[in-house]
Short mmCIF file of C-alpha atoms and ligand atoms in Angstrom, two decimals:
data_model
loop_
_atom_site.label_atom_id
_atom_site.label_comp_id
_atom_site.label_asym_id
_atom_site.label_seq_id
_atom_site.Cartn_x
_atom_site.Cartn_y
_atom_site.Cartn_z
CA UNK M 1 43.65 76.59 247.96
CA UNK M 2 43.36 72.68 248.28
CA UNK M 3 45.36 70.25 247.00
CA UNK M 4 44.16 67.14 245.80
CA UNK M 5 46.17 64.44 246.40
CA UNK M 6 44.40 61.23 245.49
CA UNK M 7 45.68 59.36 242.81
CA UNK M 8 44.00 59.48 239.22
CA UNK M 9 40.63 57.57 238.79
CA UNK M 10 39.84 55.30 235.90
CA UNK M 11 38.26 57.39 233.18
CA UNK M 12 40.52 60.56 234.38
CA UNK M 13 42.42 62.03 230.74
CA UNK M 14 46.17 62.14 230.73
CA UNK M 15 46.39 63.97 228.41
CA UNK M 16 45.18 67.50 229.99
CA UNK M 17 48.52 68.08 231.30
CA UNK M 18 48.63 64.67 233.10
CA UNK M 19 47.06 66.43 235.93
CA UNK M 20 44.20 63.77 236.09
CA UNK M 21 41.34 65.73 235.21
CA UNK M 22 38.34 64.59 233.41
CA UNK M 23 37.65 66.66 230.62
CA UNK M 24 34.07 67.93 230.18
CA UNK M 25 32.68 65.43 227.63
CA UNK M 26 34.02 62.29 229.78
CA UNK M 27 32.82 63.28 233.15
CA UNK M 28 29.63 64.04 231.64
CA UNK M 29 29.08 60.78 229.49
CA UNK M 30 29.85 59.21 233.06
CA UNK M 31 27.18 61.30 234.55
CA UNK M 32 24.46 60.67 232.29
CA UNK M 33 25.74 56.55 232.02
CA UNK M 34 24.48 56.45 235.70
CA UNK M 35 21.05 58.22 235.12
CA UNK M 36 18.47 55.25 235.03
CA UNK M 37 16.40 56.61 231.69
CA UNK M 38 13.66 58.45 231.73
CA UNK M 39 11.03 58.84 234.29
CA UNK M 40 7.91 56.53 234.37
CA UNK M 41 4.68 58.69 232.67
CA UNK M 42 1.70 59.30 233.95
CA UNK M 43 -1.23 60.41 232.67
CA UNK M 44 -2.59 64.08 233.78
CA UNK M 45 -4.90 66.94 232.04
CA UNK M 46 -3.80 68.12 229.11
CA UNK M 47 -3.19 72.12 230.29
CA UNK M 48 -1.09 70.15 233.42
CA UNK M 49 1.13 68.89 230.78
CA UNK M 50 2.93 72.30 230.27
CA UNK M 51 6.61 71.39 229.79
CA UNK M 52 7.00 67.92 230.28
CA UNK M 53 7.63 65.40 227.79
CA UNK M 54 5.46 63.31 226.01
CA UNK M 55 5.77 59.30 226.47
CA UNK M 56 3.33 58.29 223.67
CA UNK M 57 2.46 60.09 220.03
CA UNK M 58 -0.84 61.95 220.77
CA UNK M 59 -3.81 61.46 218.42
CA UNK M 60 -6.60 63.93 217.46
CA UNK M 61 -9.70 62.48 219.10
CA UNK M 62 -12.24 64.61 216.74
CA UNK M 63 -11.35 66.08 213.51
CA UNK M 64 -10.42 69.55 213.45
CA UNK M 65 -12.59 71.86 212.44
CA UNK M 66 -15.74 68.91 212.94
CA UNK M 67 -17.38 70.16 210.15
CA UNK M 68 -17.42 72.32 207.43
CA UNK M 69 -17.65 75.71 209.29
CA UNK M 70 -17.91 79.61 208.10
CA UNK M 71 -14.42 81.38 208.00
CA UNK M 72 -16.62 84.66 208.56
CA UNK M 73 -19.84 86.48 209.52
CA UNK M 74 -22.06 86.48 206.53
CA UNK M 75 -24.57 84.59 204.02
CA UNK M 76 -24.46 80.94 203.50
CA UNK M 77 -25.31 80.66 199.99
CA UNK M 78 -24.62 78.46 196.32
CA UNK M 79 -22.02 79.78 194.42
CA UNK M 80 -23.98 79.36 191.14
CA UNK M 81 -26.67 81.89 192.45
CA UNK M 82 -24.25 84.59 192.47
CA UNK M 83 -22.03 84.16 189.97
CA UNK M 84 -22.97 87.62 188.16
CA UNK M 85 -23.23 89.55 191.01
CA UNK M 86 -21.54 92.60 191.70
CA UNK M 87 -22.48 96.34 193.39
CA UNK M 88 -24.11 97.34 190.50
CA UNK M 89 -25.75 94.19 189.70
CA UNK M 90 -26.01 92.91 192.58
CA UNK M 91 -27.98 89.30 192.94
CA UNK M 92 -30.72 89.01 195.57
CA UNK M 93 -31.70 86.21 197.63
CA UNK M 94 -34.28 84.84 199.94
CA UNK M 95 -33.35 84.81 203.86
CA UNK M 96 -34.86 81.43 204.97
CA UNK M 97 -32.83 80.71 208.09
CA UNK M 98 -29.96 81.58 210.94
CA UNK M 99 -26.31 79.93 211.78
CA UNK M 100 -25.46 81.33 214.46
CA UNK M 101 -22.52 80.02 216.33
CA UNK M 102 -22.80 76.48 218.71
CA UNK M 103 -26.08 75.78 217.19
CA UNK M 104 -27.08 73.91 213.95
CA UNK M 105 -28.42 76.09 210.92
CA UNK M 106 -32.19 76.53 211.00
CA UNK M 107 -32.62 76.02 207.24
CA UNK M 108 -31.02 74.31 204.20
CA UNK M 109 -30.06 76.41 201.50
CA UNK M 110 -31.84 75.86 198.49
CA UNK M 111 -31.71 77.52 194.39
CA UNK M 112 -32.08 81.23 195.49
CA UNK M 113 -31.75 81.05 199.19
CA UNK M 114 -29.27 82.07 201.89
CA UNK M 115 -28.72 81.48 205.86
CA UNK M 116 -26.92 84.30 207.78
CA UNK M 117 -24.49 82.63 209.72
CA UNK M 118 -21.78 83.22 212.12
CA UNK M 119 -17.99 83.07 211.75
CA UNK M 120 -17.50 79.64 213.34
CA UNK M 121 -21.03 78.19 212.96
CA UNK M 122 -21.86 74.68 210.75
CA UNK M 123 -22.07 75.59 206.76
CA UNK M 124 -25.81 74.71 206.42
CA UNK M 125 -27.08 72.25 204.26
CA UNK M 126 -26.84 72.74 200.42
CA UNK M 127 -24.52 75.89 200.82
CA UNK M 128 -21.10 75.99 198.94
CA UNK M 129 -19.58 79.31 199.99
CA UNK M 130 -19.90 82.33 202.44
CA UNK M 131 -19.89 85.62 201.91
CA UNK M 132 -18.90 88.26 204.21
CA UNK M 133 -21.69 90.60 205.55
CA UNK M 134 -19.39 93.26 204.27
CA UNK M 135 -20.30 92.31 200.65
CA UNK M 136 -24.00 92.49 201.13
CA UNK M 137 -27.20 94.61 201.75
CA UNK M 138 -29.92 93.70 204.24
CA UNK M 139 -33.41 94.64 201.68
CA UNK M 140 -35.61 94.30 205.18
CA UNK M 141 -36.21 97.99 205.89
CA UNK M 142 -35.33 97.68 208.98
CA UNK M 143 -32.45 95.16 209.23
CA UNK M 144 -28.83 96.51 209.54
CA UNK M 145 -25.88 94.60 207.70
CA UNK M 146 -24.95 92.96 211.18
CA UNK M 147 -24.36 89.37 211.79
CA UNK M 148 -26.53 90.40 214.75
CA UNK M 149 -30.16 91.76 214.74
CA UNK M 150 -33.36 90.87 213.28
CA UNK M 151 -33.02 88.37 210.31
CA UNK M 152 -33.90 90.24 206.97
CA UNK M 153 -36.05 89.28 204.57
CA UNK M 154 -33.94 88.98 201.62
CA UNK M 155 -30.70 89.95 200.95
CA UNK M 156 -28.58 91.44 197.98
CA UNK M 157 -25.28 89.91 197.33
CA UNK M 158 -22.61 92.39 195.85
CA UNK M 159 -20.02 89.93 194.64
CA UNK M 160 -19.70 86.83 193.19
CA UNK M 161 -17.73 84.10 195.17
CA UNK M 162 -16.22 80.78 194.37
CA UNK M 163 -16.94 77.61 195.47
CA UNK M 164 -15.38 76.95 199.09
CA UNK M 165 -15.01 80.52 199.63
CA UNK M 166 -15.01 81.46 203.66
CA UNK M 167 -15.52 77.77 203.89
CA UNK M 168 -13.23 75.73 206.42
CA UNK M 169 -13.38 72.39 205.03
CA UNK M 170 -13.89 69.46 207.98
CA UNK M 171 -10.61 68.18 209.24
CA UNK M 172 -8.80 70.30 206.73
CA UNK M 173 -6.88 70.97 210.12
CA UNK M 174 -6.16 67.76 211.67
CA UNK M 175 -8.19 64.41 211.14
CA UNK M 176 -9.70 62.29 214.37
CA UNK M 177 -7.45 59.38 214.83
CA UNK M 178 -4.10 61.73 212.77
CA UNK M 179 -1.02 61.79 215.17
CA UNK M 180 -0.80 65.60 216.34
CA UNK M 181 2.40 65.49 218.52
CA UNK M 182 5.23 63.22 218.41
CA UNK M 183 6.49 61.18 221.30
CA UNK M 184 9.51 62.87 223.39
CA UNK M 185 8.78 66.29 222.44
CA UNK M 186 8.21 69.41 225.01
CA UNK M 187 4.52 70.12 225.82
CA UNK M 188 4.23 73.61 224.38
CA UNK M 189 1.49 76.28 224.89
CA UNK M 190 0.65 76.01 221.58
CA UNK M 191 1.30 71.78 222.15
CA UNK M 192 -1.38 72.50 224.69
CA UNK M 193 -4.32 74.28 222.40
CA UNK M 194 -3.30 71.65 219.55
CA UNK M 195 -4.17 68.82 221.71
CA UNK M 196 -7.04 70.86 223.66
CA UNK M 197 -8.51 71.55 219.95
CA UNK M 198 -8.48 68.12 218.96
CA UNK M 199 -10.16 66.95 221.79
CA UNK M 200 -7.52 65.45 223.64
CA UNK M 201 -8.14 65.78 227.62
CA UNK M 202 -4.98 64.17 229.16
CA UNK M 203 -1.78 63.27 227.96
CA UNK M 204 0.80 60.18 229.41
CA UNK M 205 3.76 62.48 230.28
CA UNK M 206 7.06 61.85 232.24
CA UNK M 207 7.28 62.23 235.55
CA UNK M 208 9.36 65.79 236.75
CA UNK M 209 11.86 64.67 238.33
CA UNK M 210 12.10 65.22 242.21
CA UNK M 211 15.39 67.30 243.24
CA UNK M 212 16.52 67.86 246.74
CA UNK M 213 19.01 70.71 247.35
CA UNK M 214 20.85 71.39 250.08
CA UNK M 215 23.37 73.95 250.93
CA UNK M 216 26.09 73.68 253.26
CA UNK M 217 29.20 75.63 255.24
CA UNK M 218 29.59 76.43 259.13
CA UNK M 219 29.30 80.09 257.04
CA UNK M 220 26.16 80.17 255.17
CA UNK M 221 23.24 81.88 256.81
CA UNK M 222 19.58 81.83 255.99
CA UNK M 223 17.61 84.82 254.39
CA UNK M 224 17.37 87.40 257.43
CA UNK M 225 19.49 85.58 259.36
CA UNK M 226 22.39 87.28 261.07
CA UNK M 227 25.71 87.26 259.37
CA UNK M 228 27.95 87.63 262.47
CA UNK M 229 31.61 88.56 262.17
CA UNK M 230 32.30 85.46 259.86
CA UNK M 231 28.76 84.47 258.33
CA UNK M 232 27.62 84.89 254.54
CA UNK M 233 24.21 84.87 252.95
CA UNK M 234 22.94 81.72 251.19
CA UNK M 235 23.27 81.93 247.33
CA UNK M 236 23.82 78.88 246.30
CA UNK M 237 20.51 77.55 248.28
CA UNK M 238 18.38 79.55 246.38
CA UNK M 239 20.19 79.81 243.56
CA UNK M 240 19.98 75.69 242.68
CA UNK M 241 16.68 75.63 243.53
CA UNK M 242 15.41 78.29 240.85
CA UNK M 243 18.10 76.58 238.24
CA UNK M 244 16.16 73.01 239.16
CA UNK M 245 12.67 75.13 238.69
CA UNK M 246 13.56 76.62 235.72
CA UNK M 247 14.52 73.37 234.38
CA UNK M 248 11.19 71.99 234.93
CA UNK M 249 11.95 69.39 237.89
CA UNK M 250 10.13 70.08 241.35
CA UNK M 251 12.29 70.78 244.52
CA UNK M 252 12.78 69.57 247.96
CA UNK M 253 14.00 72.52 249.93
CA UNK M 254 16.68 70.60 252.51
CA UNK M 255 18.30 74.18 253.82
CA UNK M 256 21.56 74.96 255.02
CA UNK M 257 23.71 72.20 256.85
CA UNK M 258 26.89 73.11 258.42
CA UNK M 259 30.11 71.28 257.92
CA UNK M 260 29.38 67.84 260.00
CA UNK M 261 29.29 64.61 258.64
CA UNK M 262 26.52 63.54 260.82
CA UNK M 263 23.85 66.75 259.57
CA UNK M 264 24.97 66.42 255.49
CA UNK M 265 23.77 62.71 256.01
CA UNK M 266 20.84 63.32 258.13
CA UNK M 267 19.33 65.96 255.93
CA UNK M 268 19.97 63.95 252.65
CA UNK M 269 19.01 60.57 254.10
CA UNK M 270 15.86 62.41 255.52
CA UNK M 271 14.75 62.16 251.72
CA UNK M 272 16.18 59.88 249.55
CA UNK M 273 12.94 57.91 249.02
CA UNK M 274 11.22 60.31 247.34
CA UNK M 275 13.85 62.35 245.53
CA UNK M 276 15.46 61.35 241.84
CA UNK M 277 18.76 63.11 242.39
CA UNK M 278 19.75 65.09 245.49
CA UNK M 279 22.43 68.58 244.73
CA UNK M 280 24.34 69.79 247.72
CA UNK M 281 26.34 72.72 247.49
CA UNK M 282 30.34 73.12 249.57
CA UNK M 283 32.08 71.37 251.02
CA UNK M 284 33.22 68.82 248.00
CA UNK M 285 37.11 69.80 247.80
CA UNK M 286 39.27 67.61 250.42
CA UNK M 287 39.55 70.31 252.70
CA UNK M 288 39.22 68.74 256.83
CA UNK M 289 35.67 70.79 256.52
CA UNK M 290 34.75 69.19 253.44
CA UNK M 291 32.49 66.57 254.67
CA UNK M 292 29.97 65.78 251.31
CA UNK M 293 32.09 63.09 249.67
CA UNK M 294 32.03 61.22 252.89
CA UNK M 295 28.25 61.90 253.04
CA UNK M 296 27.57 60.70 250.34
CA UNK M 297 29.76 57.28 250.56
CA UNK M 298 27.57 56.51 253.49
CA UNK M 299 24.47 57.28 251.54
CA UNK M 300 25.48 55.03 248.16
CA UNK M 301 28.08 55.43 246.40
CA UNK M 302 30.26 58.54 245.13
CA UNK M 303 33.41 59.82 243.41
CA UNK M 304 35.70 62.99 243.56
CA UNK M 305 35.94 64.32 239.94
CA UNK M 306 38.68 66.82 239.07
CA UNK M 307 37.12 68.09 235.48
CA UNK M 308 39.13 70.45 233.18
CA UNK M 309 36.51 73.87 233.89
CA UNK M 310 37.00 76.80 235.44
CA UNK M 311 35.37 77.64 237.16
CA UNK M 312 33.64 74.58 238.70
CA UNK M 313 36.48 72.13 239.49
CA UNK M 314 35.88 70.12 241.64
CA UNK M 315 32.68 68.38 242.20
CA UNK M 316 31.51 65.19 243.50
CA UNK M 317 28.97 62.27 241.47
CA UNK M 318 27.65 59.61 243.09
CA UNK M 319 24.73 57.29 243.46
CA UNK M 320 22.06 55.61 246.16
CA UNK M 321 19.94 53.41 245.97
CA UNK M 322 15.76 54.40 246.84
CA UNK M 323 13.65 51.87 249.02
CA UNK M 324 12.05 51.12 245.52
CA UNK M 325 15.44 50.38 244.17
CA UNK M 326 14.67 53.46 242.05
CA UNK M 327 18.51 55.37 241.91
CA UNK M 328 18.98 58.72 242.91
CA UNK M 329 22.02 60.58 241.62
CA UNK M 330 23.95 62.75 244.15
CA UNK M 331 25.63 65.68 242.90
CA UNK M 332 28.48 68.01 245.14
CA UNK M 333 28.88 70.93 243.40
CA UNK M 334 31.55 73.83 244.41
CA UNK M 335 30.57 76.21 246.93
CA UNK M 336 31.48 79.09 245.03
CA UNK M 337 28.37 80.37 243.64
CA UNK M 338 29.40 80.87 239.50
CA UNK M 339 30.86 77.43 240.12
CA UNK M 340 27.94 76.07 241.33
CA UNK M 341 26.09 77.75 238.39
CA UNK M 342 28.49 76.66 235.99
CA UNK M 343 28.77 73.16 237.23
CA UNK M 344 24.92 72.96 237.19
CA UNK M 345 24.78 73.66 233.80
CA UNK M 346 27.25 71.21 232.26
CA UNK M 347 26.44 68.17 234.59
CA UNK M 348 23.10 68.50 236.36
CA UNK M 349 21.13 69.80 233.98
CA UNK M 350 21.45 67.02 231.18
CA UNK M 351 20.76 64.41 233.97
CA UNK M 352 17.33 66.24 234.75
CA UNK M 353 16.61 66.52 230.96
CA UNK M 354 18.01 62.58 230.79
CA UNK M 355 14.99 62.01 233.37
CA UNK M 356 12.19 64.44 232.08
CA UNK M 357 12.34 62.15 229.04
CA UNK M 358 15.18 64.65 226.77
CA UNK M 359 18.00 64.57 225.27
CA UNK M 360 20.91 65.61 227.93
CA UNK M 361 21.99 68.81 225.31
CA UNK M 362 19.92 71.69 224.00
CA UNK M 363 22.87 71.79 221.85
CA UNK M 364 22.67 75.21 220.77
CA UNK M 365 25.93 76.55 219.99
CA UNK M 366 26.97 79.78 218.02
CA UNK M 367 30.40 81.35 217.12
CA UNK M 368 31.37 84.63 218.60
CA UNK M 369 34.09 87.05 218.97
CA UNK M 370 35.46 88.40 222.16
CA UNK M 371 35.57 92.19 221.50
CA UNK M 372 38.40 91.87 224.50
CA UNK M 373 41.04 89.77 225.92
CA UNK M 374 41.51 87.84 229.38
CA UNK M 375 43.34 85.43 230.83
CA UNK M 376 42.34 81.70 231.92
CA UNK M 377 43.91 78.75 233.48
CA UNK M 378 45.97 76.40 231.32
CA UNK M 379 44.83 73.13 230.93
CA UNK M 380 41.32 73.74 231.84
CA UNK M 381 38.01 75.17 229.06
CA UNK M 382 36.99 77.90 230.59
CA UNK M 383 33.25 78.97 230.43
CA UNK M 384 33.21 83.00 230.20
CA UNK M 385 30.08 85.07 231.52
CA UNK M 386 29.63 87.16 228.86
CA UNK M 387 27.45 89.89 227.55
CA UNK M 388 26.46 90.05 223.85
CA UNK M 389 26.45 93.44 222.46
CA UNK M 390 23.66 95.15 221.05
CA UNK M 391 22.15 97.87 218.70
CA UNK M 392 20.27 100.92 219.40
CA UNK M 393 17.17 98.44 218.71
CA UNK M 394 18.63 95.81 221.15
CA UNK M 395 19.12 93.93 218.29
CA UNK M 396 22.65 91.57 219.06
CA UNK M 397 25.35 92.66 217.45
CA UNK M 398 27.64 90.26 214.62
CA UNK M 399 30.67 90.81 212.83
CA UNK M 400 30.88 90.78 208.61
CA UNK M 401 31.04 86.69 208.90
CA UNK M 402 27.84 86.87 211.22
CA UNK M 403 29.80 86.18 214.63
CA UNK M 404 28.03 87.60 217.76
CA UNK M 405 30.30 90.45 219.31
CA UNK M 406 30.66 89.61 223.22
CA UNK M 407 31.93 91.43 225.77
CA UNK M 408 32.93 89.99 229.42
CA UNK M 409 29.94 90.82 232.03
CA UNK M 410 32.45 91.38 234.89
CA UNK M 411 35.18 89.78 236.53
CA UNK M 412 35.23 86.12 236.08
CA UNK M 413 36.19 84.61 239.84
CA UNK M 414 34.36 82.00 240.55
CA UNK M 415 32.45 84.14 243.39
CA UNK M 416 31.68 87.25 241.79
CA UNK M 417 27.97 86.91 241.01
CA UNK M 418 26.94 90.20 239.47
CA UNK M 419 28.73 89.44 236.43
CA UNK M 420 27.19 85.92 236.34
CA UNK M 421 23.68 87.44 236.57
CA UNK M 422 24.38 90.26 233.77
CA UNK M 423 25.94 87.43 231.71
CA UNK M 424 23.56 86.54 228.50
CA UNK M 425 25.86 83.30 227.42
CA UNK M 426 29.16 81.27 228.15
CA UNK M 427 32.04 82.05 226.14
CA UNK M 428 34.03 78.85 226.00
CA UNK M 429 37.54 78.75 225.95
CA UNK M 430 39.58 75.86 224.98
CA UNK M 431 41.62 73.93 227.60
CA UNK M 432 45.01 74.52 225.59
CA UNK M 433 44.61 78.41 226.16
CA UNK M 434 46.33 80.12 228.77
CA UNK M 435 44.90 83.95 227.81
CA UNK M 436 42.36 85.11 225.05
CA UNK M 437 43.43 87.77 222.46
CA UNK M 438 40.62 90.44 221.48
CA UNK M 439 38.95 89.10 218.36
CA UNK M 440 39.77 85.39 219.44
CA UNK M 441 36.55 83.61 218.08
CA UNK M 442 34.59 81.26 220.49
CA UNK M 443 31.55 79.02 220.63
CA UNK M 444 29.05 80.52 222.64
CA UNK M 445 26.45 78.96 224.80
CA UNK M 446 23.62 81.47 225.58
CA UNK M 447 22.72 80.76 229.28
CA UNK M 448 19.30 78.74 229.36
CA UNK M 449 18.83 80.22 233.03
CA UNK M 450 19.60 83.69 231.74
CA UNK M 451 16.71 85.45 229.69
CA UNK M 452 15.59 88.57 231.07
CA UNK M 453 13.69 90.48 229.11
P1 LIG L 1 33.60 75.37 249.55
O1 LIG L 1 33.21 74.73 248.25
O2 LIG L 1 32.81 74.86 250.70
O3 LIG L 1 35.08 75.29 249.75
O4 LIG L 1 33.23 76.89 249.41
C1 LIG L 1 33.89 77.72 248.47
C2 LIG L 1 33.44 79.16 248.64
O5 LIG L 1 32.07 79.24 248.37
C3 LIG L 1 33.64 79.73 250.02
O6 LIG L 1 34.03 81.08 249.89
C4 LIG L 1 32.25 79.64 250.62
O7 LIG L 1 32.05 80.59 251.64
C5 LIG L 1 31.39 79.89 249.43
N1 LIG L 1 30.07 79.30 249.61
C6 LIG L 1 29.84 78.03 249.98
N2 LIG L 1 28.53 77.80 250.06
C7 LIG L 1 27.90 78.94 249.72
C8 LIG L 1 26.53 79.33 249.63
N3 LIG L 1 25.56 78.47 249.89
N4 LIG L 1 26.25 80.59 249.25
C9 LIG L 1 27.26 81.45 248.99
N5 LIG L 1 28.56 81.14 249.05
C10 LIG L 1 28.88 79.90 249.42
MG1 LIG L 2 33.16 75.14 252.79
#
């Protein structure tokens, strides 16, 4: 283990044990202080617009539906004419024209007329309601009830219908020029066909922010490579990069660097210009291999943070300057993989969403019960990979006040891995605590990165 003997930085909280550590809220208030504000937008297709945030409120362009169309297949008709009818009685009209669908009605409907038309097609001229093919009788010999085939003669009408009925009313949607989506939100699939509909082909969106990641340790290996007798596979590499993807920023791949000054600058100086934060991974205690902080003081600036988590303490923040004199924020996170997860989650990820044009929090906390106990260092909140137990139905399970019933998802060192990927949510544990009774009740975070069915 390291010890960190600096003294404490401005900003650092006496009052967790006088040990100088930050707690959670304060280092990352400082984090998101630094991030420059959102992205600039740019403009891009509509469908492109998946998942980034809007810049400007978006207006319909057309109204939605453009005109009066049919709800279903069936006759086009005046309510009046068929006020009477029914199976027995059933009123019969003249056939004097076809709706079908992308192409205006042949005919106008006139005192004892109808048009067949098509669900979807323009209400013709003088018709106030619809009425489904179901409720009528082709008199043509020939003719089937079909909204396809040849056009009867006539038709009888089995039931009376109101005014408007099968009718969608013009721009009883959305109206041309009526704001549709509200600036800052998420582009949603259903965001998408809203704006689609409307007639909306591009949208001025954030940028995605740009995220370089880079692991590093004279240990970590590449996928295939050899281990050796002291080498371990790369987790944290590919790990980052799917948490950046997932968070919807796009990813520089820098690979693995070992523990040398000289390559940590190299391969994060190689792309500062075009990146809006950079995330290495090792390396960050004050260990004589721990080269990042001193990376990243030649690349900008940069501090050591001791925060009150476990796991996750500690990790290094800093800042550079772009040719553009654009900043990019430079994040050392722990080597330890949950660590690096954990760290990721409380620090990094609000920065992104600070730059995508978001709020830094999701902010979606619940309250759970541990269903068992554990112990956790003093002094520090610890964030629990836990599992949230389920019915027969998978259905989660709650407690009579409506608490979700957790369970740990494995053992909780920082390295162990498996239990971070069965994990469905953080259990978070207050700094005072040095051990959790069964039953103890805790806010739980469900894991953003974590959905897997
Ligand atoms: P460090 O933060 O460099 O002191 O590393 C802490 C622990 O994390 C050590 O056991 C490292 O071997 C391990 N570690 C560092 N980087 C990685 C990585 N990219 N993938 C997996 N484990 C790592
Ligand atoms: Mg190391």
């Amino acid at each position: 283990m390291t010890t960190v003997s600096e003294p404490v930085e401005p900003g650092a909280t006496a009052s967790l044990g006088g040990r100088g550590l930050r707690s959670v809220e304060e280092a990352r208030a400082a984090v998101i202080a630094a991030v420059p504000g959102a992205l600039p937008a740019e403009t891009v297709p509509t469908e492109a617009a998946l998942g980034r945030v809007l810049a400007e409120p978006v207006r319909a362009a057309v109204d939605l539906p453009p005109w009066d169309n049919s709800a279903m297949d069936g006759y086009a008709l005046r309510a009046a004419d068929v006020a009477g009818a029914t199976p027995e009685r059933p009123v019969v009209l003249e056939v004097v024209g076809d709706a079908p669908a992308g192409r205006p009605a042949t005919a106008a409907v006139g005192p004892g007329t109808a048009v067949r038309i098509a669900t979807g097609a323009p209400v013709p001229p003088g018709a106030d309601a619809v009425v489904p093919v179901e409720e009528t009788r082709p008199i043509a010999a020939e003719a089937a009830p079909a909204p396809e085939g040849p056009l009867p003669a006539r038709v009888a009408i089995l039931v009376a219908a109101p005014v408007g009925y099968s009718i969608r009313p013009r721009a009883s949607d959305v109206a041309a020029g009526q704001v549709i989506l509200a600036a800052g939100i998420v582009v949603t699939p259903a965001a998408v066909a809203l704006a689609a509909g409307a007639g909306v082909a591009s949208l001025l969106v954030h940028r995605r922010p740009v995220v370089g990641v880079l692991a590093t340790g004279d240990e970590v290996r590449r996928p295939g490579e050899a281990l050796g007798p002291a080498g371990i596979p790369d987790a944290n590499g590919p790990g980052l990069r799917s948490l950046v993807r997932t968070a919807g920023a796009e990813v520089v791949d820098l690979g693995v660097a070992p523990d040398e000054l000289e390559a940590v600058v190299a391969a994060v100086g190689a792309v500062l210009d075009r990146v809006d934060a950079v995330i290495v991974s090792g390396g960050v205690s004050v260990g004589p291999y721990d080269v990042v902080r001193s990376a990243f003081g030649r690349l900008g600036s940069v501090g050591l943070w001791r925060v009150a988590i476990q796991p996750g303490k500690p990790f290094a923040f800093g800042t550079a300057a772009r040719a553009d004199g654009r900043t990019v924020l430079l994040f050392g996170l722990p080597g330890n993989p949950v660590s690096s997860f954990v760290t990721f989650d409380l620090f990094v990820r609000p920065a992104l969403r600070v730059l995508a044009g978001r709020p830094p929090m999701a902010g979606r906390l619940e309250a759970a019960v541990l269903t068992e106990g554990t112990k956790k260092s003093l002094g520090r909140r610890a964030y629990l990979r836990v599992v949230v137990l389920r019915d027969a139905d998978g259905r989660p399970r709650r407690d009579e006040a409506g608490r979700l019933l957790v369970r740990l998802a494995g053992a909780q060192g920082s390295h162990v891995l498996s239990a971070l990927a069965a994990a469905d949510a953080y259990a978070i544990v207050p700094e005072p605590l040095a051990e959790v009774a069964a039953g103890t009740v805790v806010d739980l975070a469900w894991l953003e990165h974590g959905e897997r069915t």
